Amino acid sequence: MFLNLFQIRFPVMAIASILHRISGVILFFAIPLMLWALQTSLHTASCYYDIKALFVSPWGKLINWFLLSALIYHSVAGIRHLVMDLGYGESIQIGRLTARFVIGLSLILIILLGVQLW
Amino acid sequence: MVSIATGFGKSGFQEWLLQRVTAVFMLVYIGGLVWLCLCTKPLDFTAWQAIFAPLWMKIATVLMVASICIHAWIGIWTVTTDYIKPLWLRIPCQCIFNLGLIAYVIWAIDILWGL
């Protein structure tokens, strides 16, 4: 069975799909971090400002950008799923188009987020 | 029809629907929270606490975490079923993930009502 992932040519819809899965798993591991941040930020005023400082620190910005990028991609690709569930864009041509659109839009939003953070 | 012990129903329809319903709820909640944060200026500690003070917001937030957990439960179930073929390994993995997800919901309740 030929399973050399670096030599198999992937349709753009397959790439959109695996990115959706990967971003989902990333977000799963982000859940406890988000809960911890929520808990600390609501605890006392000094904790709140500690969290704020953490968010604007270099590492904080990087982690934020990484996790928010995963959220952006997963949400945009998820909306594509919802649209397809409603029956729109199920053909190969439109599916390819929406897959490209999802990846393109996510990249733009991620870059904008990066600009906003830095 | 194969009976899938780790799923809810026989057809997977409940999973399909739950994924969509929780997804829409999460999008609405996140959009609402972002809008709330952008509207409160300045977003200092008092303002931040005040956002989560009303009961409806506490309930909505717990529902949000519950939605994340249901959504992630199904997602992780899909991923583990795809990649962990041996049942003796997959079922404990799913159990651990799912216990963690339920723990998150309980943690969220504690966060919001322990204020």
Tab-separated table of C-alpha atoms in Angstrom:
chain	number	residue	atom	x	y	z
A	1	MET	CA	0.000	0.000	0.000
A	2	PHE	CA	1.443	3.347	-1.023
A	3	LEU	CA	1.379	5.597	1.993
A	4	ASN	CA	4.195	8.040	1.348
A	5	LEU	CA	2.375	11.177	2.456
A	6	PHE	CA	4.983	13.421	0.892
A	7	GLN	CA	4.443	11.977	-2.572
A	8	ILE	CA	0.669	11.584	-2.681
A	9	ARG	CA	-1.055	14.527	-4.348
A	10	PHE	CA	-3.911	15.776	-2.177
A	11	PRO	CA	-7.054	17.528	-3.419
A	12	VAL	CA	-7.597	20.894	-1.783
A	13	MET	CA	-10.724	19.585	-0.047
A	14	ALA	CA	-8.621	16.899	1.657
A	15	ILE	CA	-6.234	19.558	2.933
A	16	ALA	CA	-9.140	21.633	4.206
A	17	SER	CA	-10.484	18.589	5.986
A	18	ILE	CA	-7.270	17.507	7.695
A	19	LEU	CA	-6.584	21.083	8.803
A	20	HIS	CA	-10.056	21.103	10.330
A	21	ARG	CA	-9.222	17.937	12.249
A	22	ILE	CA	-5.795	19.149	13.375
A	23	SER	CA	-7.163	22.510	14.533
A	24	GLY	CA	-9.848	20.627	16.435
A	25	VAL	CA	-7.328	18.547	18.340
A	26	ILE	CA	-5.257	21.667	19.096
A	27	LEU	CA	-8.356	23.382	20.475
A	28	PHE	CA	-9.124	20.343	22.621
A	29	PHE	CA	-5.836	20.783	24.422
A	30	ALA	CA	-6.461	24.512	24.708
A	31	ILE	CA	-9.635	24.016	26.771
A	32	PRO	CA	-7.965	23.632	30.196
A	33	LEU	CA	-5.733	26.636	29.456
A	34	MET	CA	-8.747	28.773	28.687
A	35	LEU	CA	-10.572	27.626	31.796
A	36	TRP	CA	-7.510	28.359	33.912
A	37	ALA	CA	-7.217	31.831	32.383
A	38	LEU	CA	-10.903	32.499	33.035
A	39	GLN	CA	-10.629	31.322	36.613
A	40	THR	CA	-7.510	33.351	37.375
A	41	SER	CA	-8.820	36.482	35.670
A	42	LEU	CA	-12.009	36.426	37.733
A	43	HIS	CA	-10.296	35.680	41.030
A	44	THR	CA	-8.842	38.983	42.197
A	45	ALA	CA	-7.817	42.223	40.572
A	46	SER	CA	-4.101	41.475	40.789
A	47	CYS	CA	-4.680	38.063	39.208
A	48	TYR	CA	-6.587	39.774	36.403
A	49	TYR	CA	-3.726	42.106	35.633
A	50	ASP	CA	-1.267	39.217	35.912
A	51	ILE	CA	-3.192	37.384	33.213
A	52	LYS	CA	-3.340	40.530	31.106
A	53	ALA	CA	0.433	40.913	31.417
A	54	LEU	CA	0.849	37.270	30.443
A	55	PHE	CA	-1.292	37.799	27.354
A	56	VAL	CA	0.846	40.688	26.100
A	57	SER	CA	4.169	39.016	26.899
A	58	PRO	CA	6.085	37.690	23.853
A	59	TRP	CA	5.312	34.043	24.649
A	60	GLY	CA	1.735	34.915	25.541
A	61	LYS	CA	1.180	36.631	22.203
A	62	LEU	CA	2.653	33.657	20.376
A	63	ILE	CA	0.478	31.122	22.187
A	64	ASN	CA	-2.589	33.341	21.810
A	65	TRP	CA	-1.932	33.774	18.107
A	66	PHE	CA	-1.425	30.028	17.661
A	67	LEU	CA	-4.592	29.026	19.527
A	68	LEU	CA	-6.740	31.774	18.018
A	69	SER	CA	-5.497	30.773	14.565
A	70	ALA	CA	-6.662	27.226	15.255
A	71	LEU	CA	-10.022	28.609	16.372
A	72	ILE	CA	-10.305	30.826	13.298
A	73	TYR	CA	-9.564	28.002	10.891
A	74	HIS	CA	-11.793	25.502	12.690
A	75	SER	CA	-14.710	27.959	12.788
A	76	VAL	CA	-14.422	29.012	9.136
A	77	ALA	CA	-14.107	25.405	7.954
A	78	GLY	CA	-16.931	24.465	10.326
A	79	ILE	CA	-19.206	27.065	8.747
A	80	ARG	CA	-18.361	25.476	5.391
A	81	HIS	CA	-19.581	22.153	6.848
A	82	LEU	CA	-22.808	23.791	8.009
A	83	VAL	CA	-23.376	25.377	4.608
A	84	MET	CA	-22.818	22.029	2.929
A	85	ASP	CA	-25.229	20.391	5.371
A	86	LEU	CA	-27.850	22.829	4.167
A	87	GLY	CA	-27.263	21.478	0.708
A	88	TYR	CA	-25.248	24.253	-0.907
A	89	GLY	CA	-21.995	23.569	-2.660
A	90	GLU	CA	-21.952	19.796	-2.595
A	91	SER	CA	-20.567	19.358	-6.105
A	92	ILE	CA	-16.874	18.829	-6.731
A	93	GLN	CA	-16.391	22.167	-8.421
A	94	ILE	CA	-18.085	24.210	-5.732
A	95	GLY	CA	-16.574	22.039	-2.995
A	96	ARG	CA	-13.134	22.794	-4.353
A	97	LEU	CA	-13.977	26.474	-4.548
A	98	THR	CA	-15.295	26.695	-1.002
A	99	ALA	CA	-12.299	24.729	0.297
A	100	ARG	CA	-9.938	27.238	-1.289
A	101	PHE	CA	-12.078	30.074	0.032
A	102	VAL	CA	-11.961	28.685	3.560
A	103	ILE	CA	-8.169	28.300	3.515
A	104	GLY	CA	-7.714	31.730	1.945
A	105	LEU	CA	-10.087	33.509	4.322
A	106	SER	CA	-8.550	31.816	7.345
A	107	LEU	CA	-5.052	32.814	6.244
A	108	ILE	CA	-6.161	36.414	5.825
A	109	LEU	CA	-7.840	36.495	9.249
A	110	ILE	CA	-4.833	34.820	10.870
A	111	ILE	CA	-2.475	37.366	9.337
A	112	LEU	CA	-4.765	40.207	10.423
A	113	LEU	CA	-4.778	38.753	13.922
A	114	GLY	CA	-0.991	38.653	13.840
A	115	VAL	CA	-0.862	42.292	12.811
A	116	GLN	CA	-3.306	43.170	15.582
A	117	LEU	CA	-1.246	41.345	18.187
A	118	TRP	CA	2.081	42.749	17.124
B	1	MET	CA	-26.811	-2.249	11.761
B	2	VAL	CA	-23.653	-2.527	13.845
B	3	SER	CA	-24.204	-1.459	17.417
B	4	ILE	CA	-21.520	1.014	18.334
B	5	ALA	CA	-21.020	0.914	22.075
B	6	THR	CA	-19.279	4.252	22.152
B	7	GLY	CA	-21.985	6.157	20.253
B	8	PHE	CA	-25.433	7.406	21.257
B	9	GLY	CA	-27.691	5.877	18.635
B	10	LYS	CA	-27.511	3.415	15.800
B	11	SER	CA	-27.234	5.812	12.905
B	12	GLY	CA	-24.916	8.508	14.200
B	13	PHE	CA	-27.653	11.044	13.553
B	14	GLN	CA	-27.703	12.278	17.143
B	15	GLU	CA	-23.956	12.896	16.954
B	16	TRP	CA	-24.352	14.728	13.643
B	17	LEU	CA	-27.090	16.945	15.052
B	18	LEU	CA	-25.334	17.606	18.365
B	19	GLN	CA	-22.196	18.661	16.511
B	20	ARG	CA	-24.139	21.226	14.531
B	21	VAL	CA	-26.249	22.523	17.413
B	22	THR	CA	-23.288	22.937	19.760
B	23	ALA	CA	-21.254	24.530	16.972
B	24	VAL	CA	-23.904	27.173	16.325
B	25	PHE	CA	-24.300	27.879	20.036
B	26	MET	CA	-20.548	28.292	20.443
B	27	LEU	CA	-20.321	30.670	17.494
B	28	VAL	CA	-23.121	32.780	18.947
B	29	TYR	CA	-21.579	32.809	22.429
B	30	ILE	CA	-18.097	33.703	21.214
B	31	GLY	CA	-19.461	36.418	18.964
B	32	GLY	CA	-21.533	37.803	21.820
B	33	LEU	CA	-18.640	37.736	24.292
B	34	VAL	CA	-16.265	39.418	21.858
B	35	TRP	CA	-18.901	42.094	21.164
B	36	LEU	CA	-19.443	42.591	24.914
B	37	CYS	CA	-15.698	42.961	25.486
B	38	LEU	CA	-15.343	45.457	22.669
B	39	CYS	CA	-18.269	47.487	24.020
B	40	THR	CA	-17.056	47.781	27.614
B	41	LYS	CA	-14.364	50.389	27.825
B	42	PRO	CA	-12.225	50.283	29.796
B	43	LEU	CA	-12.092	46.516	30.265
B	44	ASP	CA	-10.657	46.597	33.761
B	45	PHE	CA	-11.128	44.002	36.474
B	46	THR	CA	-14.439	45.382	37.722
B	47	ALA	CA	-15.886	45.488	34.219
B	48	TRP	CA	-14.634	41.976	33.498
B	49	GLN	CA	-16.174	40.624	36.687
B	50	ALA	CA	-19.396	42.477	35.938
B	51	ILE	CA	-19.671	40.689	32.589
B	52	PHE	CA	-19.829	37.319	34.340
B	53	ALA	CA	-21.910	38.452	37.305
B	54	PRO	CA	-25.468	38.179	35.932
B	55	LEU	CA	-27.093	34.772	36.261
B	56	TRP	CA	-27.954	34.537	32.587
B	57	MET	CA	-24.270	35.009	31.704
B	58	LYS	CA	-23.187	32.348	34.168
B	59	ILE	CA	-25.706	29.915	32.731
B	60	ALA	CA	-24.684	30.812	29.176
B	61	THR	CA	-21.026	30.307	30.009
B	62	VAL	CA	-21.615	26.900	31.583
B	63	LEU	CA	-23.708	25.989	28.535
B	64	MET	CA	-20.776	27.163	26.409
B	65	VAL	CA	-18.344	24.880	28.232
B	66	ALA	CA	-20.879	22.039	28.057
B	67	SER	CA	-21.205	22.682	24.317
B	68	ILE	CA	-17.439	22.588	23.918
B	69	CYS	CA	-17.382	19.297	25.779
B	70	ILE	CA	-20.185	17.656	23.781
B	71	HIS	CA	-18.662	18.938	20.533
B	72	ALA	CA	-15.180	17.776	21.537
B	73	TRP	CA	-16.509	14.442	22.837
B	74	ILE	CA	-17.847	13.626	19.379
B	75	GLY	CA	-14.793	15.052	17.635
B	76	ILE	CA	-12.337	13.121	19.766
B	77	TRP	CA	-14.485	10.008	19.352
B	78	THR	CA	-14.170	10.421	15.584
B	79	VAL	CA	-10.416	10.959	15.691
B	80	THR	CA	-9.678	8.104	18.108
B	81	THR	CA	-11.929	5.724	16.183
B	82	ASP	CA	-10.005	6.615	13.048
B	83	TYR	CA	-6.515	6.309	14.439
B	84	ILE	CA	-6.612	3.924	17.401
B	85	LYS	CA	-7.754	0.635	15.978
B	86	PRO	CA	-7.320	-1.799	18.910
B	87	LEU	CA	-10.400	-1.639	21.135
B	88	TRP	CA	-8.463	-2.384	24.322
B	89	LEU	CA	-6.483	0.840	23.731
B	90	ARG	CA	-9.153	3.036	22.199
B	91	ILE	CA	-11.893	2.617	24.796
B	92	PRO	CA	-9.684	3.591	27.781
B	93	CYS	CA	-8.398	6.572	25.772
B	94	GLN	CA	-11.938	7.723	25.044
B	95	CYS	CA	-12.894	7.236	28.667
B	96	ILE	CA	-10.001	9.360	29.859
B	97	PHE	CA	-10.764	12.133	27.371
B	98	ASN	CA	-14.453	12.086	28.217
B	99	LEU	CA	-13.843	12.171	31.967
B	100	GLY	CA	-11.614	15.161	31.374
B	101	LEU	CA	-14.350	16.893	29.379
B	102	ILE	CA	-16.951	16.290	32.082
B	103	ALA	CA	-14.436	17.584	34.631
B	104	TYR	CA	-14.138	20.794	32.602
B	105	VAL	CA	-17.868	21.418	32.857
B	106	ILE	CA	-17.785	20.913	36.626
B	107	TRP	CA	-14.745	23.185	36.820
B	108	ALA	CA	-16.595	25.865	34.860
B	109	ILE	CA	-19.514	25.697	37.303
B	110	ASP	CA	-17.078	26.137	40.168
B	111	ILE	CA	-15.363	29.071	38.451
B	112	LEU	CA	-18.595	30.919	37.862
B	113	TRP	CA	-20.367	30.237	41.128
B	114	GLY	CA	-17.306	30.380	43.342
B	115	LEU	CA	-17.037	34.103	42.799
